Coordinates of C-alpha atoms and ligand atoms in Angstrom, one line a residue:
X1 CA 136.3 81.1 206.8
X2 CA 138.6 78.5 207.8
X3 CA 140.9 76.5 205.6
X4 CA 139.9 72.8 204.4
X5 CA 141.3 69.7 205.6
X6 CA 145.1 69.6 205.3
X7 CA 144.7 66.2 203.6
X8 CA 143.4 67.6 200.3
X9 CA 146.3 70.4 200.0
X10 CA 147.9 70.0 196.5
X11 CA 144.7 68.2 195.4
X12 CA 144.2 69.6 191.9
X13 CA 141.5 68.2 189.3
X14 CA 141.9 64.9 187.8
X15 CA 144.2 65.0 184.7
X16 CA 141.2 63.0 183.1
X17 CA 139.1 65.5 183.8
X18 CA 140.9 68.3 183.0
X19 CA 141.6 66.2 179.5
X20 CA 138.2 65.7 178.8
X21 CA 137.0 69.0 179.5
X22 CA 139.5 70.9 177.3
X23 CA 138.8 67.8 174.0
X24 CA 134.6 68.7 174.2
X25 CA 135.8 72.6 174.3
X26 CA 138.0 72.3 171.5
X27 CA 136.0 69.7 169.7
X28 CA 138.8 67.0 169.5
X29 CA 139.1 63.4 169.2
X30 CA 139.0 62.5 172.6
X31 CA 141.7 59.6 172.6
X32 CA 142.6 60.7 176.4
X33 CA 140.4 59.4 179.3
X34 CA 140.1 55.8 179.2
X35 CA 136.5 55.1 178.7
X36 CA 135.5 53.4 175.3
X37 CA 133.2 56.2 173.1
X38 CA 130.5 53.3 171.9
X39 CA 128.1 51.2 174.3
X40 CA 128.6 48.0 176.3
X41 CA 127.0 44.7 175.0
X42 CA 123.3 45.0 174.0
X43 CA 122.4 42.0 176.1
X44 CA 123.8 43.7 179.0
X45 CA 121.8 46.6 178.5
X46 CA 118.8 45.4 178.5
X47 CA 119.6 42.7 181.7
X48 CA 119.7 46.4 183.5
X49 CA 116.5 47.6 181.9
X50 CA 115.1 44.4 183.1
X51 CA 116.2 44.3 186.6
X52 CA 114.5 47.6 187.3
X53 CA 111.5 46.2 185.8
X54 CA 111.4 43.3 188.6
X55 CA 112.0 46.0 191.4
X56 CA 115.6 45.6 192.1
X57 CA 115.5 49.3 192.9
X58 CA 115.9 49.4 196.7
X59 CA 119.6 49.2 198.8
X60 CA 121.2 46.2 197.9
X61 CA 123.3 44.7 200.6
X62 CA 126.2 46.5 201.7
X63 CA 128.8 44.1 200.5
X64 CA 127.1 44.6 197.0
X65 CA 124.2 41.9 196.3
X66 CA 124.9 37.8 196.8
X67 CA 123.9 37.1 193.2
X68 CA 127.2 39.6 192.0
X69 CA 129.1 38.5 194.7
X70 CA 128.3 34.6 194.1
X71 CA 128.8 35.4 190.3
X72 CA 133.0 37.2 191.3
X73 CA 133.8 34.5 193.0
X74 CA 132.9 32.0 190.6
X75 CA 134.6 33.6 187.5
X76 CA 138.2 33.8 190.7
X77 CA 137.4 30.1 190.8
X78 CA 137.1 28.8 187.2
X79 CA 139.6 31.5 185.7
X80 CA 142.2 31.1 188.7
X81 CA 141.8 28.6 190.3
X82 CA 141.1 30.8 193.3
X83 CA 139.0 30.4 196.3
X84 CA 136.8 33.8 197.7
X85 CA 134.1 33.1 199.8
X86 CA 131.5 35.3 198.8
X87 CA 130.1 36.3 202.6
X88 CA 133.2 36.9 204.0
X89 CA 135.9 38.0 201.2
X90 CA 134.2 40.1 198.3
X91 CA 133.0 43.5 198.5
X92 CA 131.0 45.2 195.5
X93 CA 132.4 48.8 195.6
X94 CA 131.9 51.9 193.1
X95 CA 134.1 51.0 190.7
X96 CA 137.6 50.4 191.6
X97 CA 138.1 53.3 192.5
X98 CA 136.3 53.5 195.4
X99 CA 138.2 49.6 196.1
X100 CA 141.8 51.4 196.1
X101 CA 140.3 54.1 198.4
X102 CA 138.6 51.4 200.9
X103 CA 142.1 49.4 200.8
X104 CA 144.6 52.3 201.5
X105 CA 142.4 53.6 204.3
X106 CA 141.4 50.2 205.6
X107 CA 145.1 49.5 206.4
X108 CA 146.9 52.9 206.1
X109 CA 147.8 54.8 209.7
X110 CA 149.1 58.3 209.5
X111 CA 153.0 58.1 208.9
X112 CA 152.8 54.2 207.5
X113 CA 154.5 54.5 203.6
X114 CA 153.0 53.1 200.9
X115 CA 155.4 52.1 197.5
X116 CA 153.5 52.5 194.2
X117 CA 155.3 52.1 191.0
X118 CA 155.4 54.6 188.4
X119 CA 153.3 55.4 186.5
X120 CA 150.6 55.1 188.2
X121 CA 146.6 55.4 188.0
X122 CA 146.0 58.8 189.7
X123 CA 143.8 57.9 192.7
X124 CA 146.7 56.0 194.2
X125 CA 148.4 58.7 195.7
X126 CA 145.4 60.8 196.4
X127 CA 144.2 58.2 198.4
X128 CA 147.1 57.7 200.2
X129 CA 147.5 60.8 201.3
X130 CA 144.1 61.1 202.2
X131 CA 144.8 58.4 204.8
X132 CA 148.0 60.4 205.8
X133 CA 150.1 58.2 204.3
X134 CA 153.1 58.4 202.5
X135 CA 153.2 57.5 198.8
X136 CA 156.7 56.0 198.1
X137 CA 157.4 56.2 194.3
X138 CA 159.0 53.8 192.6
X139 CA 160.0 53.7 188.7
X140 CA 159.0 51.1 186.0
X141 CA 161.6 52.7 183.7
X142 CA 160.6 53.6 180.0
X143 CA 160.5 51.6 177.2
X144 CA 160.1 48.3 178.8
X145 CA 158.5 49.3 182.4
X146 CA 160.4 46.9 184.5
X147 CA 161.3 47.3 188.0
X148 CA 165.0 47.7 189.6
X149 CA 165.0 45.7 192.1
X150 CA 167.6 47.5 193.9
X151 CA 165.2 50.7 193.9
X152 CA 162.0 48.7 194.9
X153 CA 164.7 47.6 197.6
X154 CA 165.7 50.8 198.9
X155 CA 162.1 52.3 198.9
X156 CA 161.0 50.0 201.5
X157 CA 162.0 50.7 205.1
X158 CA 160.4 49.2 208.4
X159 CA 157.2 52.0 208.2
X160 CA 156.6 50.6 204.6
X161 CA 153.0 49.1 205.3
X162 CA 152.0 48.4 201.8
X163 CA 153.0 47.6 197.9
X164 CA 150.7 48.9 194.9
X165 CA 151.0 47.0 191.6
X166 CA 148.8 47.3 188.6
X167 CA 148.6 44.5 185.9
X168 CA 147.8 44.7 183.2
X169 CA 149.8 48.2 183.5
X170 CA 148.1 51.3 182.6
X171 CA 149.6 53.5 180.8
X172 CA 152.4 51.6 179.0
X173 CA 150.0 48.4 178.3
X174 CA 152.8 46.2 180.0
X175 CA 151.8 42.4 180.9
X176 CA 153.8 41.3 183.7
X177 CA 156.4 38.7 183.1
X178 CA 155.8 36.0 186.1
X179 CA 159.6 36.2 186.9
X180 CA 158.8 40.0 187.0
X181 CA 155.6 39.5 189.6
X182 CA 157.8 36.9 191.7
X183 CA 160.2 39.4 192.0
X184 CA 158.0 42.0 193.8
X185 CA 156.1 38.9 195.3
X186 CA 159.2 38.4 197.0
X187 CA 160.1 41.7 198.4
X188 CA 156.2 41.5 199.9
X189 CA 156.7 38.4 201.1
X190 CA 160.2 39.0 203.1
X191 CA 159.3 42.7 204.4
X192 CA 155.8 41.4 205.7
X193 CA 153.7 44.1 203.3
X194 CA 150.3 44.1 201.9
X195 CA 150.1 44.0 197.7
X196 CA 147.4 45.7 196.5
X197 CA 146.7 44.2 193.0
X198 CA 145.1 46.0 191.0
X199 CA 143.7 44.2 187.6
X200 CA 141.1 46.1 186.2
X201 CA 142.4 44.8 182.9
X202 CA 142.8 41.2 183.6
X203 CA 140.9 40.3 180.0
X204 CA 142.2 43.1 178.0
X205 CA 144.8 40.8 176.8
X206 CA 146.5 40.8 173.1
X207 CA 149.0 37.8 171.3
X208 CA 148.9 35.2 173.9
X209 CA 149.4 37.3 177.3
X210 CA 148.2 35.5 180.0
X211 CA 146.8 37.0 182.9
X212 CA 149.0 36.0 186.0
X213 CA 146.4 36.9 189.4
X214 CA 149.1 38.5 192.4
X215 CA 147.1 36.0 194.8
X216 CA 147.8 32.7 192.8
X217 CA 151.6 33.2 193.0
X218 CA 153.7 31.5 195.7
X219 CA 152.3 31.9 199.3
X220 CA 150.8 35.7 198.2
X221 CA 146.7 34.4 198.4
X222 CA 146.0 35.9 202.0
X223 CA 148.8 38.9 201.7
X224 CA 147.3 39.9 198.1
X225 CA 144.1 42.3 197.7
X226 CA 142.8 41.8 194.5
X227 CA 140.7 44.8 192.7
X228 CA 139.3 44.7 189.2
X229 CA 136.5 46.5 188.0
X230 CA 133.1 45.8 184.9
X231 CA 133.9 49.3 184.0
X232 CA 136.3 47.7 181.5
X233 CA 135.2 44.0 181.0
X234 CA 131.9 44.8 179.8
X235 CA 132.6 48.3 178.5
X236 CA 130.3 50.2 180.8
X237 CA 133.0 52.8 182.9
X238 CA 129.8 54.7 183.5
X239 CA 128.2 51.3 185.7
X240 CA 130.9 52.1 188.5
X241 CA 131.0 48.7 189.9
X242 CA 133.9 46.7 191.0
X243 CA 135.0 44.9 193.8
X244 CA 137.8 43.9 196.4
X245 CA 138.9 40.2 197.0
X246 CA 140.3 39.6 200.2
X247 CA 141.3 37.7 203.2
X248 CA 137.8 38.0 205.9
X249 CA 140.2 40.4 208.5
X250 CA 140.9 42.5 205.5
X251 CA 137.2 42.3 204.0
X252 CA 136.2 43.6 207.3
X253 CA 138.0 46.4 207.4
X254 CA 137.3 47.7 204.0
X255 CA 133.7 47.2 204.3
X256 CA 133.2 49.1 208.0
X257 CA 134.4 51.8 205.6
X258 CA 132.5 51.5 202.5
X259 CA 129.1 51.4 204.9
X260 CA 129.8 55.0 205.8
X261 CA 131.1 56.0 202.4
X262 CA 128.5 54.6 200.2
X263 CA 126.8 52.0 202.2
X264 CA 125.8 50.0 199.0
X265 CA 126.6 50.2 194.8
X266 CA 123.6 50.4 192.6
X267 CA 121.2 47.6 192.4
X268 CA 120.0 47.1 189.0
X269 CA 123.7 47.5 187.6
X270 CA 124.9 44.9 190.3
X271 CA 122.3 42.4 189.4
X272 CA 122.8 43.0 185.7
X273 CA 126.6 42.2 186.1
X274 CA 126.3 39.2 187.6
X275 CA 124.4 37.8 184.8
X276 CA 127.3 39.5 182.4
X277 CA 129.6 37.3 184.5
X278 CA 127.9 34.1 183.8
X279 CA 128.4 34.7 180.0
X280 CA 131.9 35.7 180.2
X281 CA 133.4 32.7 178.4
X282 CA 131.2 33.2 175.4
X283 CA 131.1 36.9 175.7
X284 CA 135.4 37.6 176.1
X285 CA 136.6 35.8 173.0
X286 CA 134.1 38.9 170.8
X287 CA 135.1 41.6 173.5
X288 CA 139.2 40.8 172.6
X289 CA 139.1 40.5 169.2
X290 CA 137.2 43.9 169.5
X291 CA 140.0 45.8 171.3
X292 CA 142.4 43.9 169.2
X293 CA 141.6 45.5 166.0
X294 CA 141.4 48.3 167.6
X295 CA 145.0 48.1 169.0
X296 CA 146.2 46.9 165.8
X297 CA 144.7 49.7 163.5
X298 CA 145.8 52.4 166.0
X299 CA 149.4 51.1 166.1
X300 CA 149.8 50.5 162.3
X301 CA 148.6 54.4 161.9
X302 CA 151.0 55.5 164.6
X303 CA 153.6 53.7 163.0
X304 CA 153.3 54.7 159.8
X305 CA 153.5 58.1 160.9
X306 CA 156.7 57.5 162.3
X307 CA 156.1 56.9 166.0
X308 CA 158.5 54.3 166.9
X309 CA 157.5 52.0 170.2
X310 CA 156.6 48.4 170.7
X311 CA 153.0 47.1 170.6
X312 CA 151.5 46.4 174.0
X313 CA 150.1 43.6 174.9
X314 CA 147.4 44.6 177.0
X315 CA 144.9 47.5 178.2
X316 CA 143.5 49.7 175.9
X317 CA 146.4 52.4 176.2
X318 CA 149.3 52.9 174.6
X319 CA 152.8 55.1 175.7
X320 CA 153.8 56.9 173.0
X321 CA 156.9 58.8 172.6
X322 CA 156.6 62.2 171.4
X323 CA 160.4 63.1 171.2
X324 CA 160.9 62.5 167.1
X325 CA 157.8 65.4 166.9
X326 CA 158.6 68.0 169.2
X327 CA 161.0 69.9 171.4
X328 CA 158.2 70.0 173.6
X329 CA 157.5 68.5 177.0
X330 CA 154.1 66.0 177.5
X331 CA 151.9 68.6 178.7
X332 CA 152.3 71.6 176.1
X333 CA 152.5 68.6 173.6
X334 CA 149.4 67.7 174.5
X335 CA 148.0 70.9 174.5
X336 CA 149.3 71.4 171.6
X337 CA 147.6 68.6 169.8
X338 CA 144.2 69.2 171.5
X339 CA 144.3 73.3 170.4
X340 CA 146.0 73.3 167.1
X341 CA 145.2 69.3 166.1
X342 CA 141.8 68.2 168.1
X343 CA 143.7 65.4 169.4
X344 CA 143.4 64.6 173.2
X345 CA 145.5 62.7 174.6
X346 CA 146.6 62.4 178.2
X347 CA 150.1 63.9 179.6
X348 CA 151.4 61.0 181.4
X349 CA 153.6 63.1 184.1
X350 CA 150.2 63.7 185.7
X351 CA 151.3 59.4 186.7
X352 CA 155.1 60.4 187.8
X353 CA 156.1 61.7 191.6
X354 CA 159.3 61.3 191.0
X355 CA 160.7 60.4 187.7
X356 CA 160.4 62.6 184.6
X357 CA 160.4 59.6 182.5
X358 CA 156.8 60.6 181.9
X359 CA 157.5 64.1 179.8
X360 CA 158.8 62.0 176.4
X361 CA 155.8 60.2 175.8
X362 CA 151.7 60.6 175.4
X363 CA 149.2 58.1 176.5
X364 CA 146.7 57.3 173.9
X365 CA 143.2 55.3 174.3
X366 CA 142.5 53.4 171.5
X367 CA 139.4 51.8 173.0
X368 CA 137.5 54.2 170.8
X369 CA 135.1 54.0 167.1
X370 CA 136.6 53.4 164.0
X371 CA 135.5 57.1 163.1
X372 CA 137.3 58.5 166.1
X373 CA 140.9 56.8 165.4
X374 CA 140.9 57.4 161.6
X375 CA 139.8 61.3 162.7
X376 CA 142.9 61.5 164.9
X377 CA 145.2 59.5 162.6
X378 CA 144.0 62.1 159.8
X379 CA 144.8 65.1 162.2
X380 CA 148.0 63.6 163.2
X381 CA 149.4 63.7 159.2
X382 CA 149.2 67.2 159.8
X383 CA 152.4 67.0 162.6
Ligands
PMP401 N1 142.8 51.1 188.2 C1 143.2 51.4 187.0 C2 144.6 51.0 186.6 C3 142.5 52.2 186.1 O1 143.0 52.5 184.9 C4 141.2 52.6 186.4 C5 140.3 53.5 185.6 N2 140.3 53.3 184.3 C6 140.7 52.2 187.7 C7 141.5 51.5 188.5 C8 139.4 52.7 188.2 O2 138.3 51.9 187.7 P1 136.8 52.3 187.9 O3 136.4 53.1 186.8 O4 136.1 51.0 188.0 O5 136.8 53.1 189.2
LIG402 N1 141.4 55.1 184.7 C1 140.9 55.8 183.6 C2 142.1 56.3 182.8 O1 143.2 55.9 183.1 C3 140.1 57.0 184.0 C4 139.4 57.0 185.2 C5 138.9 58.3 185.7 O2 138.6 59.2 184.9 N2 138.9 58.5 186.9 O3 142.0 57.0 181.9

């Protein structure tokens, strides 16, 4: 037979899958792949259960259904200040996922580069390459996560095409500074790139963060491609709907892709989501204090186990450094702790091209039960 595409060489499976796998073999507390372990808002629930009940069951539009759209560029508008025209510049994708994908391929040519900062969430690279681009790392350097700007300098040349950002970061839980956003801003700005920014944890925000959209800062609105994702607003990773906020040339492109790739996202979800959106000032003040305890319990336990790092301010992960427990490197250690501890956590080199930065530290998920981080923190004594 002959060989598969040349694209997907060194395609291996998704460290969250692999993580996942290996915590239900071993029975662990799965603290790895970021998905909270309890259910989405009641009230959102049963909007779905409703929607199917009226017979939103057939295709939705391909740009994802008006009411969803309508109800995204509202929340840009009274959140942001920020004007999306709902025909022309949203697009309701399959999570956000399926956004970065649409993005890199709607504006990546074979040979263009592409700089991401490091670490970075996996499908960035993947879908890079896939377009036969080339991923140009760049490293937001351990504890703090900033960016030299003398590296992000010399990693762009005249092929450099596009700029990948994610904020609120995962995995260190970093909120951007908006000196520290100008700064890339800048080096978008004066090297004519694309910035894809991607915010899937724009309300997952802790002790006064603000959330700074890319597209509001200084002339960055029509170079800026905004992603974000309900997977993690509403708790619901399993819904698979996001969306891409763009200029109408850029809308266009990603959407001539998403027809053939998916055509349209799930109606009843879409529809359901769009009601969630209308409730988001009452319902985000709950959903924060939520994580918040959660972030708070997890990092007290940590501590007082003697892991030593500072307190992010947003997402629901945390970068934890391993070295004052082990010799060993991120991936054994994480082995380690899922065979011999049942805790699973993810390896964070699996989000390094470049730097080993990664190997000294764990990611850890706290967007889990109360029964789930008391289990780890009770395993972890054992250390
Ligand atoms: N971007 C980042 C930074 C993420 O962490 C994730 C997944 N958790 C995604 C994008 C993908 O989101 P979705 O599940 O909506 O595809
Ligand atoms: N982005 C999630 C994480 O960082 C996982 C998404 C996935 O499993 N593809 O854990």
């Amino acid at each position: 037979m002959k060989d598969t595409a040349y694209r997907i060489d060194g395609f291996k499976d998704s460290i969250f899958g692999v993580i996942s796998k290996l915590a239900r073999e071993h029975q662990a507390f799965n603290l790895g792949q970021g998905f909270p372990d309890f259910d989405g808002p009641d009230w959102l629930k049963e909007f779905a259960h409703q929607k199917m009940q009226e017979g939103h069951n057939q295709y939705a539009p391909f740009p994802g259904t008006i009411n969803l759209r309508n109800e995204v560029s509202n929340y840009y508008q009274k959140f942001y200040q920020l004007n999306y025209n709902p025909e022309t510049q949203i697009t309701i994708t399959v999570g956000a996922t399926e956004a970065i994908y649409l993005v890199i391929n709607a504006l990546i040519n074979p040979g263009d580069e592409v700089v991401v900062l490091e670490p970075f969430y996996d499908s960035y690279v993947a879908s890079i390459k896939m377009a036969g681009g080339v991923p140009v790392p760049v490293t937001m350097h351990a504890p703090d996560f900033n960016v030299d700007s003398k590296e992000l300098a010399a990693a762009i040349s005249p092929r450099t095409k596009l700029l990948i950002l994610n904020n609120p970061h995962n995995p260190s839980g970093k909120v951007w500074l908006k000196d520290e956003l100008l700064a890339v801003c800048e080096m978008a700005r004066k090297n004519d790139l694309y910035l894809l920014s991607d915010e899937v944890y724009e309300f997952l925000l802790f002790d006064g963060a603000k959330h700074i959209p890319t597209a509001t800062l200084n002339d960055m609105y029509e170079r800026t491609i905004t992603v974000s994702s309900a997977g993690k607003t509403f708790g619901v990773t399993g819904w698979k709907t996001g969306w891409i906020c763009a200029n109408k040339k850029v809308t266009n492109a990603c959407r001539l892709i998403h027809q053939y790739v998916t055509f349209s996202v799930a109606t009843p979800t879409q529809e359901a989501l769009a009601e969630g959106l209308k409730r988001l000032d009452t319902y985000l003040p709950d959903f924060v204090s939520l994580y918040k305890g959660k972030r708070d319990f997890f990092y007290q336990g940590l501590k007082s186990l003697g892991f030593d790092f500072a307190i992010p301010r947003g997402t629901y992960f945390m970068m934890v450094p391993i070295g004052s427990k082990t010799k060993l490197k991120d991936v054994d250690f994480a082995l380690e702790l899922i065979k011999t501890y049942q805790v699973a956590t993810v390896p964070p080199s699996a989000f390094y091209l470049k730097s080993t930065e990664g190997e000294k530290f764990l990611r850890f998920c706290f967007a889990k039960k109360e029964e789930t981080l008391k289990g780890a923190l009770e395993n972890l004594k054992r250390l």
